[in-house]
Amino acid sequence: MRSSLRTTLLCWLGVPLLLLLPVTAFVQYRLALIPAAEVLDHEIGNVTLALAPHVHTTERGVAFDINPDVDATLRSDEMDSILYAVLDPAGNAIAGERVLADEKVTLQPGEVRMYDTRVSNFRVRVAARGVACGKGVCQVRAAETSVNRSQIETRVLGTTLAAMMVLAAIAMIGLLSAIHGGLKRLTKLSDQLATRSLDDLRPLDASAVPREMSSIVDAMNRLFERLRSASVAQQAFLADAAHQLRTPLATLRTETELAILEPHSADMHPLLVRLQEAAARAARLSSQLLALARSDPSAAAAVAMEPVNLKDVGSEAAREWVPAAIAADADIGFELSDATIVGRQFQMREALNNLIHNALEYGGRGVRITVRTFARDGEAVLEVEDNGPGIPEAERDKVVQRFYRPAGSRGNGSGLGLAIVRDIAASKDATLAIETPPAGRGTLVRLVFPLADPVRGAADASTEQGTRDPASTPAHV
Amino acid sequence: MRILLVEDDAALAESLSRALKSQGWAVDWLLRGEPVASTVQRDPPDLMILDIGLSGMDGFETLRRLRDQGCELPVLMLTARDAVEDRVRGLETGADDYLVKPFALVELIARINVLRRRRSKQPDGALELGQLRMDLAAKRVFVGREPLDVSVREWDILRFLLGRLDMVVSKEQILEVLQRHDGEPITLNAIEVYVSRLRAKLQKAGIRIRAVRGFGYLLEGDTDTKHEEAH
């Protein structure tokens, strides 16, 4: 199981937060109670203060006199019961509730001490005041039940807990949003990379990337750069190789053709003819090998992708192939509509040239060939149909393999034509289909590409016009 | 006819020279691009075959200098590279046609013949093809001695096609040309009608306008072939 950044952040931030909040709430609760407690304590203390003057020292000892009204006033309280007791220096109760004398407390005159105790199972708060009486210290003790206190405590607890929940909720929402927002740019980058095509080697836009990711993006851009220069180097090598290989082949071909034209003995003739065919085959093979290498994704990546209108590719093919078709007595026709894809001009040309060449080569004299380009349902279609002998179903998978030529085929084909078309299709996320035309005889080869701009593609198809904005901007993160 | 061959591979140059001479043409050979401009000026050939991959100054540069001089010599470029950027660049720099090595001799000879026909502009500003003669100044067309009656649009189409002899031309291109001269909108169907009328008229002169199904037309410069039915 791979760890998730999101979960890690959530744990590292969320857990301490959720632990801290109750602690804070508790502290806050205790602190909030202090003022209330002080007020109540002060009141009880005042009761002892009011009682203290009623303690007298006589020859017979300590006496306490209080008239009933004063007693009633002192003990009046809405919520709680107030009790009192007066103790002699020995600690015996000489007035009030005896039970309050149980607690042993030593005081100086004027000193006040607060403490909690229980009377008849009720929690009471006691204030004990030392009063000077003769040589000793008497005590006046006043006690109050805790009904009021309890209510206050409950209320404060309630509000503190409520505040804590709200705070927790806000904090968690804030935390989740912050994590989500912070990670969003990371997921944007990874989405961007995931949707990039395999041969897209354009640099990523480093300016839009958070600082922490810039070293990753830089490393990737350096990698792309290295692949690009490798690809450029490969293309350069191919170009040089082409030049080096083809000139001697041209000489070979010309010489063999000249040899046939010059007077020669009859038994030399078949030899010369075979020589000429071999030279022609070598020539075609070398062209096709170079075309195959050029279409390879790593080599092709050096050339930028751009909007390519298949209609234009078809028009160019018309200009190029009609003379050859006339020479072969073939009837070549074109049904071209706008269909723009994102790709490379030279690859589209290469694919179509191979398909037309095949139709001419294997269709026989008088073959009828039709080239179609059109847009349909968000797809761009390139078709070449001929009414030649066709490709048997059993062979259709094999003919797209490199160097495969059906048994018994004549001519100087290299066996690479359809392999090249297939490679080009694969690099464009396109499909290649080999079918029998509706008429029942011949071959229909169809390439289907994703349309460059599905909405506009459909509109263009119906109005037969189209210009497009070049889509060549660096990838933004 | 005199051909200037500019090719840096001696073996190929030798083969090509022999091949061209066997057609009855005279051939001069230059190894490099630098002397081309002055050689052409001093001793103008009828046609030049120019290799792109020369050592030193390459074919494009050689051609550019030639065209900058105002030289209208027909040029056929040879290339080993087959990159279509080369072809486009060559045509833009001013080449008339190109051939990728290795090529069949028949192909080379056919293309040379096409170039010869295309650039046959007469000094008096007329266009000729076989029996057909277009007097641009007088705005009249003749087949042999007989004047040929053509409408304004047919004239424009014929002139355009003669300027693109042996080249495939799309209906849209013809449309564009007509609309430049004419304010009224024209449909592609109308083009078909004009061309078929023109075809019928030219058939008598043995001139063939071939239809490329669904696409356009091709005015064939080779009028030595048998006169067949235009359909």
Short mmCIF file of C-alpha atoms in Angstrom, two decimals, chain A residues 14-384:
data_model
loop_
_atom_site.label_atom_id
_atom_site.label_comp_id
_atom_site.label_asym_id
_atom_site.label_seq_id
_atom_site.Cartn_x
_atom_site.Cartn_y
_atom_site.Cartn_z
CA GLY A 14 -5.55 16.86 12.15
CA VAL A 15 -4.66 14.64 15.08
CA PRO A 16 -2.75 17.24 17.13
CA LEU A 17 -5.57 19.67 16.42
CA LEU A 18 -8.21 17.27 17.62
CA LEU A 19 -6.17 16.54 20.77
CA LEU A 20 -5.42 20.16 21.47
CA LEU A 21 -8.98 21.34 21.30
CA PRO A 22 -10.34 19.37 24.28
CA VAL A 23 -7.32 20.38 26.35
CA THR A 24 -7.88 24.01 25.51
CA ALA A 25 -11.57 23.63 26.21
CA PHE A 26 -10.85 22.15 29.61
CA VAL A 27 -8.45 24.91 30.57
CA GLN A 28 -10.90 27.48 29.35
CA TYR A 29 -13.66 25.90 31.40
CA ARG A 30 -11.68 26.02 34.59
CA LEU A 31 -10.59 29.56 33.96
CA ALA A 32 -14.13 30.66 33.22
CA LEU A 33 -15.33 29.31 36.54
CA ILE A 34 -12.81 31.25 38.60
CA PRO A 35 -14.59 34.65 38.61
CA ALA A 36 -17.91 33.04 39.50
CA ALA A 37 -16.31 31.07 42.30
CA GLU A 38 -14.64 34.18 43.62
CA VAL A 39 -17.90 36.08 43.74
CA LEU A 40 -19.65 33.32 45.59
CA ASP A 41 -16.76 32.88 47.98
CA HIS A 42 -16.78 36.58 48.62
CA GLU A 43 -20.45 36.41 49.58
CA ILE A 44 -19.90 33.61 52.07
CA GLY A 45 -16.93 35.51 53.41
CA ASN A 46 -19.18 38.52 53.90
CA VAL A 47 -21.56 36.40 55.96
CA THR A 48 -18.73 35.50 58.35
CA LEU A 49 -17.78 39.16 58.46
CA ALA A 50 -21.30 40.07 59.41
CA LEU A 51 -21.42 37.34 62.06
CA ALA A 52 -18.03 38.10 63.61
CA PRO A 53 -19.06 41.20 65.66
CA HIS A 54 -21.67 39.11 67.44
CA VAL A 55 -19.00 37.05 69.14
CA HIS A 56 -18.32 38.37 72.67
CA THR A 57 -15.90 37.43 75.31
CA THR A 58 -17.41 37.35 78.86
CA GLU A 59 -16.09 36.24 82.29
CA ARG A 60 -17.90 33.01 81.70
CA GLY A 61 -16.34 32.47 78.30
CA VAL A 62 -17.33 33.12 74.70
CA ALA A 63 -20.87 34.01 73.82
CA PHE A 64 -22.68 34.60 70.60
CA ASP A 65 -25.83 36.58 70.36
CA ILE A 66 -27.75 37.34 67.32
CA ASN A 67 -31.28 38.45 66.86
CA PRO A 68 -33.50 36.30 64.64
CA ASP A 69 -34.02 38.95 61.94
CA VAL A 70 -30.34 39.32 61.36
CA ASP A 71 -30.03 35.59 61.35
CA ALA A 72 -32.75 35.34 58.70
CA THR A 73 -31.23 38.04 56.53
CA LEU A 74 -27.84 36.48 56.61
CA ARG A 75 -29.16 33.12 55.65
CA SER A 76 -31.44 34.25 52.85
CA ASP A 77 -30.59 33.06 49.40
CA GLU A 78 -32.74 32.11 46.48
CA MET A 79 -31.05 28.92 45.51
CA ASP A 80 -28.88 27.78 48.31
CA SER A 81 -29.07 27.13 52.06
CA ILE A 82 -26.69 29.01 54.26
CA LEU A 83 -25.55 27.53 57.58
CA TYR A 84 -23.26 28.91 60.16
CA ALA A 85 -21.44 27.93 63.27
CA VAL A 86 -19.41 29.73 65.90
CA LEU A 87 -16.54 27.93 67.52
CA ASP A 88 -14.72 28.68 70.73
CA PRO A 89 -10.95 28.58 70.84
CA ALA A 90 -11.16 24.92 71.74
CA GLY A 91 -13.04 24.17 68.62
CA ASN A 92 -16.41 23.48 70.15
CA ALA A 93 -19.49 24.82 68.53
CA ILE A 94 -21.21 27.36 70.72
CA ALA A 95 -23.84 28.38 68.19
CA GLY A 96 -25.23 27.23 64.86
CA GLU A 97 -24.85 23.84 63.22
CA ARG A 98 -22.58 21.57 65.19
CA VAL A 99 -21.68 19.59 62.15
CA LEU A 100 -19.73 22.54 60.76
CA ALA A 101 -17.36 22.32 63.69
CA ASP A 102 -16.10 18.94 62.62
CA GLU A 103 -13.43 20.25 60.32
CA LYS A 104 -10.23 21.10 62.17
CA VAL A 105 -8.83 24.40 60.99
CA THR A 106 -6.40 26.68 62.82
CA LEU A 107 -6.71 30.38 62.12
CA GLN A 108 -5.29 33.66 63.22
CA PRO A 109 -7.61 36.50 64.11
CA GLY A 110 -8.88 38.08 60.90
CA GLU A 111 -7.65 35.23 58.74
CA VAL A 112 -10.18 33.73 56.39
CA ARG A 113 -9.97 30.31 54.88
CA MET A 114 -12.25 28.73 52.30
CA TYR A 115 -12.72 24.99 51.98
CA ASP A 116 -15.15 22.45 50.66
CA THR A 117 -16.85 19.79 52.71
CA ARG A 118 -20.01 17.76 52.87
CA VAL A 119 -22.96 18.27 55.18
CA SER A 120 -25.73 15.64 55.12
CA ASN A 121 -24.36 14.49 51.76
CA PHE A 122 -24.60 17.95 50.24
CA ARG A 123 -21.54 19.62 48.90
CA VAL A 124 -20.95 22.88 50.81
CA ARG A 125 -18.46 25.68 50.53
CA VAL A 126 -17.25 26.93 53.89
CA ALA A 127 -15.69 30.20 54.85
CA ALA A 128 -13.94 30.14 58.26
CA ARG A 129 -12.89 33.39 59.88
CA GLY A 130 -10.71 33.71 62.93
CA VAL A 131 -11.99 36.15 65.55
CA ALA A 132 -10.03 37.30 68.47
CA CYS A 133 -11.70 36.36 71.75
CA GLY A 134 -9.67 36.90 74.84
CA LYS A 135 -6.47 34.99 74.70
CA GLY A 136 -7.64 32.54 72.04
CA VAL A 137 -9.05 32.62 68.55
CA CYS A 138 -12.68 31.87 67.98
CA GLN A 139 -13.99 30.94 64.59
CA VAL A 140 -17.05 31.97 62.71
CA ARG A 141 -17.89 29.55 59.98
CA ALA A 142 -20.48 30.05 57.23
CA ALA A 143 -21.36 27.34 54.72
CA GLU A 144 -23.35 27.50 51.50
CA THR A 145 -24.72 24.63 49.47
CA SER A 146 -23.60 24.43 45.90
CA VAL A 147 -26.76 24.51 43.92
CA ASN A 148 -25.89 27.83 42.35
CA ARG A 149 -22.35 26.78 41.83
CA SER A 150 -23.38 23.57 40.15
CA GLN A 151 -25.69 25.39 37.82
CA ILE A 152 -22.97 27.82 36.86
CA GLU A 153 -20.52 24.99 36.30
CA THR A 154 -22.94 23.17 34.06
CA ARG A 155 -23.70 26.24 32.04
CA VAL A 156 -20.09 27.11 31.53
CA LEU A 157 -19.26 23.52 30.62
CA GLY A 158 -22.03 23.53 28.07
CA THR A 159 -20.94 26.71 26.37
CA THR A 160 -17.30 25.68 26.43
CA LEU A 161 -18.07 22.35 24.81
CA ALA A 162 -20.27 23.98 22.20
CA ALA A 163 -17.58 26.48 21.35
CA MET A 164 -15.06 23.68 21.10
CA MET A 165 -17.22 21.70 18.66
CA VAL A 166 -17.73 24.71 16.44
CA LEU A 167 -14.04 25.48 16.53
CA ALA A 168 -13.21 21.87 15.75
CA ALA A 169 -15.60 21.83 12.83
CA ILE A 170 -14.27 25.09 11.40
CA ALA A 171 -10.71 23.95 11.92
CA MET A 172 -11.29 20.62 10.17
CA ILE A 173 -13.03 22.25 7.21
CA GLY A 174 -10.24 24.77 6.96
CA LEU A 175 -7.66 22.02 7.20
CA LEU A 176 -9.27 19.86 4.54
CA SER A 177 -9.68 22.80 2.18
CA ALA A 178 -6.12 23.88 2.70
CA ILE A 179 -4.79 20.39 2.02
CA HIS A 180 -7.01 20.01 -1.00
CA GLY A 181 -6.05 23.39 -2.37
CA GLY A 182 -2.38 22.86 -1.79
CA LEU A 183 -2.38 19.45 -3.39
CA LYS A 184 -4.52 20.56 -6.30
CA ARG A 185 -1.58 21.97 -8.17
CA LEU A 186 0.22 18.70 -7.71
CA THR A 187 -2.69 16.71 -9.15
CA LYS A 188 -2.97 19.23 -12.00
CA LEU A 189 0.62 18.55 -12.93
CA SER A 190 0.19 14.79 -12.83
CA ASP A 191 -3.02 14.98 -14.89
CA GLN A 192 -1.23 17.13 -17.44
CA LEU A 193 1.53 14.56 -17.74
CA ALA A 194 -0.91 11.67 -17.94
CA THR A 195 -2.79 13.16 -20.89
CA ARG A 196 0.35 14.02 -22.85
CA SER A 197 0.95 11.88 -25.87
CA LEU A 198 3.98 9.63 -25.86
CA ASP A 199 5.88 11.59 -28.44
CA ASP A 200 5.13 15.00 -27.03
CA LEU A 201 8.48 16.33 -25.98
CA ARG A 202 7.63 19.97 -25.54
CA PRO A 203 8.93 21.47 -22.30
CA LEU A 204 6.54 21.92 -19.36
CA ASP A 205 5.85 25.50 -18.39
CA ALA A 206 7.90 25.93 -15.21
CA SER A 207 6.66 29.39 -14.38
CA ALA A 208 3.21 28.25 -13.27
CA VAL A 209 4.53 25.58 -10.93
CA PRO A 210 4.93 25.90 -7.12
CA ARG A 211 8.50 26.26 -5.97
CA GLU A 212 8.64 22.85 -4.33
CA MET A 213 7.83 21.14 -7.62
CA SER A 214 10.09 23.23 -9.76
CA SER A 215 13.02 20.88 -9.33
CA ILE A 216 10.90 17.98 -10.56
CA VAL A 217 9.64 19.96 -13.52
CA ASP A 218 13.17 21.08 -14.35
CA ALA A 219 14.41 17.51 -14.22
CA MET A 220 11.61 16.42 -16.55
CA ASN A 221 12.33 19.23 -18.96
CA ARG A 222 15.97 18.22 -19.04
CA LEU A 223 14.89 14.67 -19.81
CA PHE A 224 12.60 15.85 -22.61
CA GLU A 225 15.44 17.97 -23.96
CA ARG A 226 17.73 14.98 -23.99
CA LEU A 227 15.14 12.86 -25.79
CA ARG A 228 14.53 15.65 -28.24
CA SER A 229 18.16 16.09 -29.09
CA ALA A 230 18.57 12.34 -29.41
CA SER A 231 15.62 12.40 -31.76
CA VAL A 232 17.03 15.33 -33.71
CA ALA A 233 20.38 13.56 -33.96
CA GLN A 234 18.63 10.48 -35.26
CA GLN A 235 16.77 12.46 -37.89
CA ALA A 236 19.99 14.14 -38.94
CA PHE A 237 21.64 10.76 -39.28
CA LEU A 238 18.73 9.50 -41.34
CA ALA A 239 18.99 12.46 -43.66
CA ASP A 240 22.69 11.90 -44.17
CA ALA A 241 22.23 8.16 -44.59
CA ALA A 242 19.57 8.81 -47.19
CA HIS A 243 21.86 10.99 -49.16
CA GLN A 244 24.75 8.60 -48.97
CA LEU A 245 22.70 5.55 -49.87
CA ARG A 246 20.59 6.97 -52.61
CA THR A 247 23.07 8.53 -54.91
CA PRO A 248 24.94 5.26 -55.59
CA LEU A 249 21.59 3.50 -55.96
CA ALA A 250 20.57 6.11 -58.51
CA THR A 251 23.74 5.44 -60.44
CA LEU A 252 23.12 1.70 -60.30
CA ARG A 253 19.61 2.09 -61.54
CA THR A 254 20.49 4.45 -64.36
CA GLU A 255 23.34 2.25 -65.49
CA THR A 256 21.22 -0.88 -65.60
CA GLU A 257 18.53 0.95 -67.53
CA LEU A 258 21.09 2.27 -69.96
CA ALA A 259 22.57 -1.18 -70.35
CA ILE A 260 19.20 -2.47 -71.48
CA LEU A 261 18.87 0.33 -73.97
CA GLU A 262 22.26 -0.32 -75.47
CA PRO A 263 22.70 -3.07 -78.02
CA HIS A 264 23.33 -6.40 -76.36
CA SER A 265 23.09 -10.07 -77.23
CA ALA A 266 19.77 -11.86 -76.74
CA ASP A 267 21.02 -14.11 -73.96
CA MET A 268 22.19 -11.06 -72.03
CA HIS A 269 18.71 -9.63 -72.06
CA PRO A 270 17.03 -11.62 -69.28
CA LEU A 271 20.07 -11.00 -67.13
CA LEU A 272 19.88 -7.31 -67.69
CA VAL A 273 16.17 -7.25 -67.02
CA ARG A 274 16.64 -9.09 -63.73
CA LEU A 275 19.44 -6.70 -62.86
CA GLN A 276 17.17 -3.78 -63.51
CA GLU A 277 14.39 -5.21 -61.37
CA ALA A 278 16.82 -5.90 -58.55
CA ALA A 279 18.09 -2.34 -58.73
CA ALA A 280 14.52 -1.04 -58.66
CA ARG A 281 13.73 -3.19 -55.67
CA ALA A 282 16.80 -2.01 -53.81
CA ALA A 283 15.78 1.54 -54.54
CA ARG A 284 12.27 1.07 -53.25
CA LEU A 285 13.43 -0.84 -50.20
CA SER A 286 15.89 1.88 -49.23
CA SER A 287 13.19 4.55 -49.59
CA GLN A 288 10.80 2.57 -47.48
CA LEU A 289 13.33 1.80 -44.78
CA LEU A 290 14.04 5.47 -44.44
CA ALA A 291 10.31 6.22 -44.38
CA LEU A 292 9.83 3.60 -41.69
CA ALA A 293 12.64 5.05 -39.59
CA ARG A 294 11.25 8.54 -39.99
CA SER A 295 7.84 7.45 -38.79
CA ASP A 296 9.25 5.84 -35.68
CA PRO A 297 7.95 7.76 -32.65
CA SER A 298 11.35 8.67 -31.29
CA ALA A 299 12.50 10.07 -34.62
CA ALA A 300 9.20 11.71 -35.42
CA ALA A 301 9.15 13.42 -32.03
CA ALA A 302 11.71 15.92 -33.28
CA VAL A 303 9.06 17.40 -35.55
CA ALA A 304 6.33 19.35 -33.80
CA MET A 305 2.72 18.32 -34.12
CA GLU A 306 0.42 20.84 -35.74
CA PRO A 307 -3.08 21.03 -37.21
CA VAL A 308 -3.12 19.15 -40.52
CA ASN A 309 -6.10 19.22 -42.84
CA LEU A 310 -6.40 15.83 -44.50
CA LYS A 311 -8.11 17.53 -47.44
CA ASP A 312 -4.85 19.35 -48.23
CA VAL A 313 -2.91 16.12 -47.97
CA GLY A 314 -5.37 14.58 -50.43
CA SER A 315 -5.04 17.51 -52.82
CA GLU A 316 -1.29 17.21 -52.84
CA ALA A 317 -1.57 13.51 -53.49
CA ALA A 318 -3.83 14.29 -56.45
CA ARG A 319 -1.18 16.51 -58.00
CA GLU A 320 1.48 13.92 -57.40
CA TRP A 321 -0.21 10.68 -58.36
CA VAL A 322 -2.47 11.48 -61.30
CA PRO A 323 0.37 11.27 -63.84
CA ALA A 324 1.43 7.88 -62.47
CA ALA A 325 -2.17 6.73 -62.51
CA ILE A 326 -2.58 7.81 -66.13
CA ALA A 327 0.56 5.88 -67.02
CA ALA A 328 -0.91 2.77 -65.39
CA ASP A 329 -4.21 3.34 -67.14
CA ALA A 330 -5.87 3.68 -63.74
CA ASP A 331 -8.86 5.86 -62.92
CA ILE A 332 -8.05 7.75 -59.74
CA GLY A 333 -10.67 9.99 -58.17
CA PHE A 334 -10.89 12.13 -55.06
CA GLU A 335 -13.73 12.98 -52.71
CA LEU A 336 -12.18 15.44 -50.33
CA SER A 337 -13.80 17.32 -47.45
CA ASP A 338 -12.18 19.19 -44.63
CA ALA A 339 -10.96 17.00 -41.80
CA THR A 340 -8.36 18.51 -39.52
CA ILE A 341 -6.31 16.47 -37.11
CA VAL A 342 -3.32 17.20 -34.92
CA GLY A 343 -0.32 15.50 -36.43
CA ARG A 344 2.63 15.84 -38.72
CA GLN A 345 2.23 16.78 -42.36
CA PHE A 346 5.01 14.49 -43.56
CA GLN A 347 3.52 11.45 -41.84
CA MET A 348 0.09 11.95 -43.33
CA ARG A 349 1.61 12.38 -46.73
CA GLU A 350 3.69 9.25 -46.25
CA ALA A 351 0.67 7.20 -45.19
CA LEU A 352 -1.46 8.31 -48.12
CA ASN A 353 1.38 7.84 -50.60
CA ASN A 354 1.87 4.29 -49.43
CA LEU A 355 -1.81 3.48 -49.75
CA ILE A 356 -2.12 4.94 -53.23
CA HIS A 357 1.08 3.24 -54.32
CA ASN A 358 -0.29 -0.10 -53.15
CA ALA A 359 -3.58 0.44 -54.96
CA LEU A 360 -1.73 1.21 -58.19
CA GLU A 361 0.85 -1.51 -57.81
CA TYR A 362 -1.45 -4.37 -56.91
CA GLY A 363 -4.69 -3.25 -58.49
CA GLY A 364 -3.69 -4.13 -62.00
CA ARG A 365 -4.14 -2.05 -65.12
CA GLY A 366 -7.37 -0.11 -65.35
CA VAL A 367 -7.96 -0.19 -61.61
CA ARG A 368 -10.38 2.34 -60.20
CA ILE A 369 -9.10 4.10 -57.09
CA THR A 370 -10.92 6.59 -54.88
CA VAL A 371 -9.34 8.68 -52.14
CA ARG A 372 -11.68 10.15 -49.55
CA THR A 373 -11.21 12.51 -46.63
CA PHE A 374 -14.05 13.62 -44.40
CA ALA A 375 -15.06 14.38 -40.82
CA ARG A 376 -17.79 12.46 -39.05
CA ASP A 377 -18.88 12.20 -35.40
CA GLY A 378 -15.79 13.85 -33.97
CA GLU A 379 -13.47 11.72 -36.12
CA ALA A 380 -11.42 12.43 -39.21
CA VAL A 381 -11.37 9.68 -41.82
CA LEU A 382 -8.91 8.98 -44.62
CA GLU A 383 -9.88 6.19 -47.02
CA VAL A 384 -8.37 4.65 -50.10
#
